Coordinates of C-alpha atoms in Angstrom, one line a residue:
M15 CA -0.2 12.8 24.6
L16 CA -0.8 10.3 27.5
L17 CA -0.1 6.7 26.3
K18 CA -3.4 5.6 27.6
E19 CA -4.9 8.3 25.6
V20 CA -2.9 7.2 22.5
I21 CA -4.3 3.3 22.8
K22 CA -7.6 4.4 23.5
G23 CA -10.2 1.7 22.2
L24 CA -7.9 -1.0 21.1
D25 CA -8.7 -4.5 22.4
I26 CA -5.8 -5.1 24.9
L27 CA -4.3 -8.6 25.4
D28 CA -1.6 -7.4 28.1
T29 CA 0.1 -4.9 29.6
K30 CA 3.6 -4.5 31.2
G31 CA 4.6 -1.2 32.7
S32 CA 2.8 2.1 33.2
L33 CA 0.5 3.5 30.6
D34 CA 0.4 6.9 32.5
I35 CA 3.5 8.1 30.5
E36 CA 3.7 11.1 28.0
I37 CA 4.0 9.8 24.4
D38 CA 6.0 12.6 22.1
N39 CA 5.4 10.4 18.8
I40 CA 4.6 7.2 17.3
Q41 CA 6.8 5.2 14.9
Y42 CA 6.6 1.8 13.2
D43 CA 9.8 2.4 11.4
S44 CA 12.6 2.1 13.9
R45 CA 15.2 4.1 11.6
K46 CA 12.7 7.0 12.8
V47 CA 12.7 6.5 16.7
G48 CA 13.0 9.1 19.0
K49 CA 13.2 9.7 22.7
N50 CA 9.6 9.5 24.5
D51 CA 7.9 7.6 21.5
L52 CA 5.8 4.6 21.3
F53 CA 7.2 2.1 18.7
I54 CA 5.0 0.1 17.0
C55 CA 6.0 -3.2 16.1
V56 CA 4.8 -4.6 12.9
K57 CA 5.1 -7.5 11.1
G58 CA 5.4 -6.8 7.1
F59 CA 5.9 -9.1 4.5
T60 CA 9.8 -9.2 4.8
V61 CA 10.9 -7.1 8.1
D62 CA 9.3 -8.3 11.8
G63 CA 9.7 -4.8 14.0
H64 CA 10.1 -6.7 17.1
K65 CA 13.2 -7.3 16.2
F66 CA 14.4 -3.6 16.5
I67 CA 12.9 -3.3 20.0
D68 CA 16.6 -3.1 21.6
M69 CA 17.7 -0.6 18.8
A70 CA 14.5 1.5 19.6
I71 CA 15.2 1.3 23.3
E72 CA 18.7 2.8 22.7
K73 CA 17.1 5.7 21.1
G74 CA 14.9 6.6 24.0
A75 CA 11.6 4.8 23.4
K76 CA 9.4 4.6 26.0
A77 CA 6.5 1.9 25.0
F78 CA 6.2 -0.9 22.2
L79 CA 2.3 -1.9 20.8
V80 CA 3.5 -5.9 20.2
Q81 CA 1.8 -8.8 19.4
E82 CA 4.3 -11.2 21.0
D83 CA 5.0 -11.6 24.6
I84 CA 8.0 -9.5 25.2
Q85 CA 9.2 -8.0 28.5
R86 CA 12.2 -5.4 29.1
D87 CA 12.9 -3.6 31.9
G88 CA 12.0 0.5 32.2
V89 CA 9.7 0.5 29.2
T90 CA 5.8 -0.5 28.8
F91 CA 4.8 -3.2 26.5
I92 CA 1.4 -3.3 25.2
K93 CA 0.0 -6.4 23.5
V94 CA -2.7 -6.8 20.9
K95 CA -3.6 -9.1 18.6
N96 CA -2.5 -7.6 14.8
T97 CA -0.4 -4.6 15.2
R98 CA -1.0 -3.3 11.6
E99 CA -4.5 -3.2 12.3
D100 CA -4.5 -1.4 15.4
M101 CA -1.6 1.0 14.1
A102 CA -4.7 2.7 12.4
K103 CA -6.6 3.3 15.8
V104 CA -3.5 4.7 17.7
A105 CA -2.5 6.8 14.7
D106 CA -6.0 8.5 14.7
N107 CA -6.0 8.9 18.3
F108 CA -2.7 10.6 18.4
Y109 CA -3.5 12.8 15.7
N110 CA -6.7 14.1 17.3
H111 CA -8.9 12.3 14.7
P112 CA -8.0 14.6 11.5
S113 CA -10.3 13.1 8.9
Q114 CA -13.5 14.4 11.2
R115 CA -11.8 17.9 11.1
F116 CA -11.8 18.6 7.3
D117 CA -13.8 17.2 3.9
V118 CA -11.4 14.0 2.6
I119 CA -12.7 12.9 -0.8
G120 CA -11.4 9.0 -1.4
V121 CA -11.1 7.7 -5.2
T122 CA -10.4 4.5 -5.9
G123 CA -11.1 1.4 -8.8
T124 CA -8.1 0.3 -11.1
N125 CA -7.7 3.3 -13.2
G126 CA -8.3 7.1 -13.1
K127 CA -7.9 7.6 -9.4
T128 CA -4.9 10.3 -10.0
S129 CA -6.7 12.1 -13.0
I130 CA -9.7 12.3 -10.6
T131 CA -8.0 13.7 -7.5
T132 CA -5.6 16.1 -9.7
F133 CA -9.2 17.5 -11.3
L134 CA -10.3 17.6 -7.9
N135 CA -7.5 19.4 -6.4
E136 CA -7.5 22.0 -9.2
I137 CA -11.3 22.5 -9.0
L138 CA -11.8 22.9 -5.1
T139 CA -8.2 25.3 -4.9
S140 CA -10.0 28.0 -8.0
A141 CA -12.8 28.0 -5.3
D142 CA -10.4 29.8 -3.0
N143 CA -9.6 27.0 -1.0
K144 CA -6.2 25.0 0.3
V145 CA -6.9 21.3 -0.7
G146 CA -4.2 18.7 0.4
L147 CA -3.5 16.0 -1.9
I148 CA -2.6 12.5 -1.6
G149 CA -1.9 10.0 -4.7
T150 CA 0.6 8.1 -6.7
I151 CA 2.4 11.2 -8.1
K152 CA 3.0 13.6 -4.9
I153 CA 1.5 14.3 -1.6
S154 CA 0.8 17.9 -0.8
D155 CA 0.0 19.4 2.6
G156 CA -1.5 22.6 1.2
D157 CA 2.4 24.5 1.8
K158 CA 5.0 21.9 0.3
E159 CA 4.5 18.9 -2.0
I160 CA 7.1 15.7 -2.0
E161 CA 7.7 12.8 -4.3
S162 CA 5.2 9.7 -3.5
N163 CA 6.1 6.5 -2.5
S164 CA 2.8 4.3 -2.8
T165 CA -0.4 5.3 -3.6
T166 CA -1.8 5.4 0.0
P167 CA 0.8 5.8 2.7
E168 CA 0.6 3.4 5.9
S169 CA -2.0 4.6 8.4
R170 CA 0.7 6.4 10.7
D171 CA 1.9 8.5 7.6
L172 CA -1.5 8.8 6.4
Q173 CA -3.0 10.5 9.9
D174 CA 0.0 12.6 10.2
Y175 CA 0.0 13.9 6.7
F176 CA -3.8 14.8 7.5
D177 CA -2.9 16.5 10.5
Q178 CA -0.3 18.4 8.6
M179 CA -2.7 19.8 5.9
I180 CA -5.0 21.0 8.9
N181 CA -2.4 23.1 10.6
N182 CA -1.7 24.7 7.1
G183 CA -5.2 25.5 6.9
C184 CA -6.7 22.9 4.3
K185 CA -10.2 22.4 4.1
Y186 CA -10.2 19.2 1.8
C187 CA -7.7 16.5 0.7
A188 CA -8.3 14.8 -2.3
M189 CA -6.8 11.2 -1.9
E190 CA -6.0 7.9 -4.1
V191 CA -7.1 4.8 -2.0
S192 CA -5.7 2.1 -3.1
S193 CA -7.0 -1.6 -2.5
H194 CA -3.8 -2.5 -0.6
A195 CA -4.3 0.1 1.6
L196 CA -8.2 -0.6 2.2
A197 CA -6.8 -4.6 2.5
L198 CA -3.9 -3.6 5.0
N199 CA -5.9 -1.2 6.9
R200 CA -4.0 1.6 6.1
V201 CA -7.2 3.5 6.0
A202 CA -9.1 2.6 8.8
Q203 CA -10.5 5.2 10.9
T204 CA -10.3 7.4 8.1
K205 CA -14.0 9.2 7.8
Y206 CA -14.5 10.1 4.0
K207 CA -16.9 13.1 3.2
V208 CA -17.1 11.5 -0.6
G209 CA -16.4 8.2 -1.7
V210 CA -15.9 7.6 -5.7
F211 CA -15.3 4.7 -7.5
T212 CA -13.6 4.4 -11.3
N213 CA -13.9 1.3 -12.7
L214 CA -12.7 -2.5 -11.7
T215 CA -10.1 -4.6 -14.2
P216 CA -7.6 -6.9 -13.5
D217 CA -4.6 -5.8 -11.6
H218 CA -2.4 -6.6 -8.7
L219 CA -3.9 -10.1 -8.7
D220 CA -0.7 -11.0 -7.5
F221 CA -1.8 -9.6 -4.1
H222 CA -5.9 -10.3 -4.4
K223 CA -6.6 -14.0 -4.6
D224 CA -8.6 -13.0 -7.4
L225 CA -10.9 -10.0 -9.0
E226 CA -13.9 -10.9 -6.6
D227 CA -11.3 -10.2 -3.5
Y228 CA -10.0 -7.1 -5.5
R229 CA -13.2 -5.5 -5.9
N230 CA -14.5 -6.4 -2.3
A231 CA -11.3 -4.8 -1.4
K232 CA -12.4 -1.4 -3.4
E233 CA -16.0 -1.8 -1.8
K234 CA -14.7 -1.4 1.7
L235 CA -14.4 2.3 1.1
F236 CA -18.0 3.0 0.2
Y237 CA -19.0 1.9 4.2
M238 CA -16.6 4.9 5.4
T239 CA -18.0 7.8 4.1
T240 CA -20.3 10.1 5.6
N241 CA -21.8 12.3 3.3
A242 CA -21.9 10.6 -0.7
N243 CA -20.4 7.9 -2.7
V244 CA -20.3 8.3 -6.3
I245 CA -20.3 5.2 -8.3
N246 CA -19.6 4.2 -12.3
I247 CA -22.3 2.2 -13.1
D248 CA -21.1 1.4 -16.7
D249 CA -18.6 -0.8 -15.1
E250 CA -19.5 -4.3 -14.1
G251 CA -17.7 -3.9 -10.6
G252 CA -19.2 -0.6 -10.1
K253 CA -23.1 -1.9 -10.8
V254 CA -22.2 -4.7 -8.0
I255 CA -20.9 -2.5 -5.7
Y256 CA -23.7 0.0 -6.0
E257 CA -26.6 -2.7 -5.7
N258 CA -24.3 -3.6 -2.4
I259 CA -24.3 -0.3 -1.1
K260 CA -27.4 1.6 -2.6
N261 CA -29.6 1.1 0.6
L262 CA -26.8 2.7 2.9
D263 CA -27.7 6.0 4.7
T264 CA -25.1 7.6 2.9
K265 CA -26.3 9.1 -0.5
C266 CA -25.7 7.2 -3.5
Y267 CA -24.7 8.8 -6.7
T268 CA -24.5 7.2 -10.2
Y269 CA -22.5 8.2 -13.5
A270 CA -22.6 6.8 -16.5
I271 CA -22.2 6.6 -20.4
D272 CA -24.1 3.8 -21.6
H273 CA -26.8 3.3 -18.6
E274 CA -29.1 5.5 -17.0
A275 CA -27.4 7.6 -14.5
D276 CA -27.5 10.8 -12.1
F277 CA -24.4 12.1 -14.3
M278 CA -24.5 11.4 -17.6
A279 CA -22.5 12.5 -20.9
K280 CA -24.3 12.8 -24.5
D281 CA -23.3 14.0 -27.5
I282 CA -19.8 13.3 -26.8
K283 CA -17.0 14.7 -29.2
I284 CA -13.6 13.3 -29.2
E285 CA -10.9 15.5 -30.6
A286 CA -7.2 16.0 -30.7
R287 CA -7.6 18.9 -28.8
G288 CA -9.6 17.4 -26.0
V289 CA -13.5 15.9 -25.5
S290 CA -16.7 17.7 -25.5
Y291 CA -20.2 16.4 -24.1
K292 CA -23.7 17.7 -23.4
L293 CA -23.7 17.2 -19.1
V294 CA -26.8 15.8 -17.3
T295 CA -27.3 15.8 -14.1
P296 CA -30.5 15.7 -11.4
T297 CA -30.6 19.5 -11.4
Y298 CA -28.7 20.8 -14.5
E299 CA -27.7 20.0 -18.0
E300 CA -24.5 22.1 -19.3
D301 CA -22.1 21.8 -22.4
I302 CA -18.5 20.8 -21.2
F303 CA -15.4 20.9 -22.7
V304 CA -12.2 19.4 -21.2
P305 CA -8.4 19.8 -22.9
V306 CA -7.5 16.5 -22.5
P307 CA -8.7 13.5 -25.4
G308 CA -10.1 10.5 -24.7
K309 CA -13.4 8.7 -23.6
F310 CA -11.4 7.9 -20.1
T311 CA -11.6 12.1 -19.7
V312 CA -15.4 11.7 -20.0
Y313 CA -15.7 9.3 -16.9
N314 CA -13.1 11.1 -14.8
T315 CA -14.9 14.2 -15.5
L316 CA -18.4 12.6 -14.8
A317 CA -16.9 11.7 -11.4
V318 CA -15.5 14.9 -10.5
I319 CA -18.7 16.3 -11.5
A320 CA -20.7 14.4 -9.5
A321 CA -18.3 14.3 -6.3
C322 CA -18.5 18.3 -6.2
Y323 CA -22.0 18.4 -6.5
A324 CA -21.9 16.2 -3.4
L325 CA -19.7 18.8 -1.9
E326 CA -21.7 21.7 -2.6
I327 CA -19.4 23.3 -4.8
S328 CA -21.2 25.8 -7.8
K329 CA -21.4 24.3 -11.3
E330 CA -19.5 27.6 -12.2
I331 CA -16.5 26.7 -10.5
V332 CA -16.3 23.1 -11.6
L333 CA -17.2 23.5 -15.4
N334 CA -14.4 26.6 -15.7
G335 CA -11.8 24.4 -13.5
L336 CA -12.7 21.5 -16.1
K337 CA -12.1 23.9 -19.2
N338 CA -8.8 25.4 -17.9
T339 CA -7.2 22.1 -16.3
G340 CA -3.7 21.6 -17.3
G341 CA -4.0 18.1 -17.4
V342 CA -2.1 15.4 -15.4
A343 CA 1.7 14.3 -15.5
G344 CA 2.3 11.2 -17.2
R345 CA -1.5 10.3 -18.6
F346 CA -1.7 10.6 -22.0
E347 CA 0.8 13.8 -22.0
A348 CA 2.0 15.0 -25.5
I349 CA 5.4 16.1 -26.1
S350 CA 5.7 18.9 -28.1
N351 CA 8.0 18.8 -31.5
E352 CA 8.3 20.3 -34.9
T353 CA 8.6 16.5 -36.5
G354 CA 5.0 16.2 -37.5
I355 CA 5.1 13.5 -35.3
S356 CA 2.9 12.8 -32.0
V357 CA 4.7 11.7 -29.0
I358 CA 2.6 10.7 -26.1
V359 CA 3.3 9.2 -22.7
D360 CA 0.9 7.4 -20.5
Y361 CA 1.0 5.5 -17.3
A362 CA -1.3 2.9 -18.8
H363 CA 0.3 -0.5 -17.3
T364 CA -3.1 -2.5 -17.0
P365 CA -5.0 -4.1 -20.2
D366 CA -7.7 -1.5 -19.5
A367 CA -5.5 1.4 -19.2
L368 CA -3.7 0.3 -22.7
E369 CA -6.5 -0.1 -24.8
N370 CA -7.9 3.0 -23.8
V371 CA -5.1 5.1 -24.7
I372 CA -4.5 3.3 -27.9
K373 CA -7.9 4.2 -29.1
T374 CA -7.8 7.4 -27.7
A375 CA -4.9 7.9 -30.0
R376 CA -6.7 6.0 -32.9
E377 CA -9.7 8.8 -33.0
F378 CA -7.2 11.5 -34.3
V379 CA -4.2 9.8 -35.7
K380 CA -3.6 10.8 -39.4
N381 CA -0.9 7.9 -40.1
R382 CA -0.1 4.9 -37.9
I383 CA 0.1 4.1 -34.0
I384 CA 3.5 3.3 -32.7
T385 CA 3.2 1.6 -29.1
V386 CA 6.2 0.9 -27.2
F387 CA 5.5 -0.9 -23.7
G388 CA 6.3 -3.3 -21.3
C389 CA 5.2 -4.8 -18.2
G390 CA 6.4 -4.9 -14.6
G391 CA 8.7 -7.5 -12.4
D392 CA 7.6 -9.3 -9.4
R393 CA 3.8 -7.7 -10.0
D394 CA 0.6 -9.8 -11.7
T395 CA 1.7 -11.8 -14.5
T396 CA -1.8 -12.5 -15.8
K397 CA -2.2 -9.2 -17.2
R398 CA 1.2 -9.5 -19.7
P399 CA 0.0 -11.7 -22.7
L400 CA -3.3 -9.7 -22.7
M401 CA -1.5 -6.6 -23.0
G402 CA 0.7 -7.8 -25.4
N403 CA -2.3 -9.1 -27.6
I404 CA -4.2 -5.3 -27.1
A405 CA -0.7 -3.7 -28.2
Q406 CA -0.5 -5.6 -31.2
K407 CA -4.2 -5.9 -32.1
L408 CA -4.7 -1.9 -31.8
S409 CA -1.5 -0.6 -32.9
D410 CA 0.0 -0.4 -36.6
I411 CA 3.4 -1.2 -34.6
C412 CA 4.2 -2.1 -31.0
I413 CA 7.6 -2.7 -29.8
V414 CA 8.0 -4.6 -26.8
T415 CA 10.6 -3.7 -24.2
S416 CA 11.3 -3.4 -20.2
D417 CA 9.1 -1.3 -17.8
N418 CA 10.4 -1.7 -14.2
P419 CA 11.9 -5.4 -14.1
R420 CA 12.7 -5.1 -10.5
T421 CA 14.2 -8.5 -9.5
E422 CA 13.0 -10.6 -12.6
D423 CA 14.7 -11.3 -15.9
P424 CA 13.5 -8.7 -18.5
E425 CA 13.1 -11.2 -20.9
R426 CA 11.2 -13.9 -18.9
I427 CA 8.4 -10.6 -18.6
I428 CA 8.9 -10.1 -22.4
N429 CA 8.3 -13.8 -23.0
D430 CA 5.1 -13.8 -21.0
I431 CA 4.0 -10.5 -23.1
L432 CA 4.8 -12.5 -26.3
E433 CA 2.2 -15.4 -25.1
G434 CA -0.5 -13.2 -26.0
L435 CA 1.0 -12.0 -29.6
D436 CA 0.0 -13.4 -33.0
K437 CA 3.7 -14.3 -34.5
S438 CA 2.2 -15.0 -37.9
K439 CA 2.2 -10.8 -37.8
E440 CA 5.1 -8.8 -38.5
N441 CA 3.8 -5.8 -36.6
Y442 CA 6.1 -6.1 -33.7
K443 CA 9.7 -5.8 -32.5
V444 CA 11.5 -6.8 -29.3
V445 CA 14.0 -4.3 -27.8
I446 CA 14.6 -4.9 -24.3
D447 CA 16.5 -2.0 -23.5
R448 CA 13.8 0.8 -23.2
K449 CA 16.0 3.4 -24.1
E450 CA 16.6 1.6 -27.4
A451 CA 13.3 0.6 -27.9
I452 CA 11.9 4.3 -27.5
K453 CA 14.9 5.7 -30.1
E454 CA 13.8 3.0 -32.4
A455 CA 10.0 3.9 -32.3
I456 CA 11.0 7.6 -33.1
E457 CA 13.7 6.3 -35.6
I458 CA 10.4 4.6 -37.9
A459 CA 8.2 6.9 -37.1
Q460 CA 6.9 9.0 -39.9
K461 CA 4.9 12.4 -40.6
G462 CA 1.6 12.0 -39.1
D463 CA 2.2 9.0 -36.9
V464 CA 1.4 8.8 -33.0
I465 CA 3.9 7.3 -30.9
L466 CA 2.8 6.1 -27.8
I467 CA 4.9 5.1 -24.8
A468 CA 2.6 3.5 -22.0
G469 CA 3.8 2.0 -18.7
K470 CA 5.5 4.6 -16.7
G471 CA 4.4 7.6 -17.4
H472 CA 4.8 10.3 -14.7
E473 CA 7.7 7.9 -13.3
N474 CA 11.1 9.3 -13.4
Y475 CA 13.0 5.9 -12.6
Q476 CA 13.3 2.5 -13.5
I477 CA 13.8 -0.1 -11.0
I478 CA 16.5 -2.9 -12.2
G479 CA 17.2 -5.3 -9.2
K480 CA 16.0 -3.5 -6.3
V481 CA 17.8 -0.4 -7.3
K482 CA 16.3 2.5 -8.6
H483 CA 18.2 4.8 -11.8
H484 CA 17.1 8.0 -13.0
F485 CA 14.6 7.3 -16.2
D486 CA 12.4 9.4 -17.6
D487 CA 10.3 8.7 -20.9
K488 CA 9.8 12.3 -21.6
E489 CA 13.6 13.1 -21.5
I490 CA 14.3 10.0 -23.5
A491 CA 12.1 10.9 -26.2
N492 CA 12.8 14.7 -26.2
E493 CA 16.6 13.4 -26.7
F494 CA 16.0 11.5 -29.9
L495 CA 13.2 14.2 -31.3
Q496 CA 16.0 16.7 -31.4
N497 CA 17.7 14.6 -33.9
K498 CA 15.3 13.5 -35.7

């Protein structure tokens, strides 16, 4: 593609060199630059791409998108105000506006994104469609899957994935949209057929200045949709977003349990084997069963049903897909064993999510709940005492341990958690080593107990310092259950 077509629509401050040159690829990572590429010099939080210009020239780059005054002979420089923001537009141009060529469903909110996108993927695939998936656990382009490194990829990579999905015959893409991606313009230029809002609870307040800023970032998604928005109005953040967007030209559907909404669940029954409820929609009522326990499953499936309604997927396909779902890896995932102890692994890493999963376990536990959890390092510290308080209050025993400490001292993280605990009670323990904490929980467990191992879910690693070490809660639990 000619460079002048790649940069079409940018607010250009200055150019040096020819724009009538052929560009073979675009990159923002200097390690991936090849011959005849456009290298986008992004000023990141820790690395400045402008420092790698000479390296990129040596590797064959012919053009550079910059936000500094730079000149080298034989290559072209295009200066803009903010290269990170403009990377989305450049990528959308280069890949021929892929999100406009198939149906993208974006899901945002603190909790539930992975479950909703997984359910959508299962349902839409069951209707004989190829479906792409972008999220916390994995990215699927319709033919192959790769492990995901972040909830939402950088804009250049995102548009590349969209293009691959279309080339592979995908009709839809179900994707998680993080607040970071919205705030940092990773999803700018993406056209969403349907947008879904799940809920808003304190999280990522190390990045967002407060809860309002966090909500405002999430709200951006609903001005990027072409067909419909789906909003949880039982959630306070959802109510605010609904009021702000309800008069847009885009159709807005609401879902709720406790408030009158377009999609509602009534006569809810929660059991160990799953949830059942009476679904009420704008045009039909139906009895629902989903083999995933928890009130959060009711909310997640209401969102899925509403999104599919907006996409005009038949109710038979939707309801059958939910009834036969295999669940989501690391989301209230039971570990099969013969000890009479229920062991559940869950990704819950926010106060709201931890409260939800413990309350779900309380619905069917026959004896005690033992919760093993920690909090991630180099992340929002305000939620640590809140999660400690929730774990102690709702569990019979809680074991406080490490999660992904990253560059923080694990003891410091645990001390923050302990600030939320009632020290006069003796229903908690501190076991810093996560493997030993899981071992301790299984050793003290009795028949009829539920052990909830929270925080990491699908993750098969632990980050200590800046190094990823293999660590899988499910594998560790299985190891000790076999010796129980």
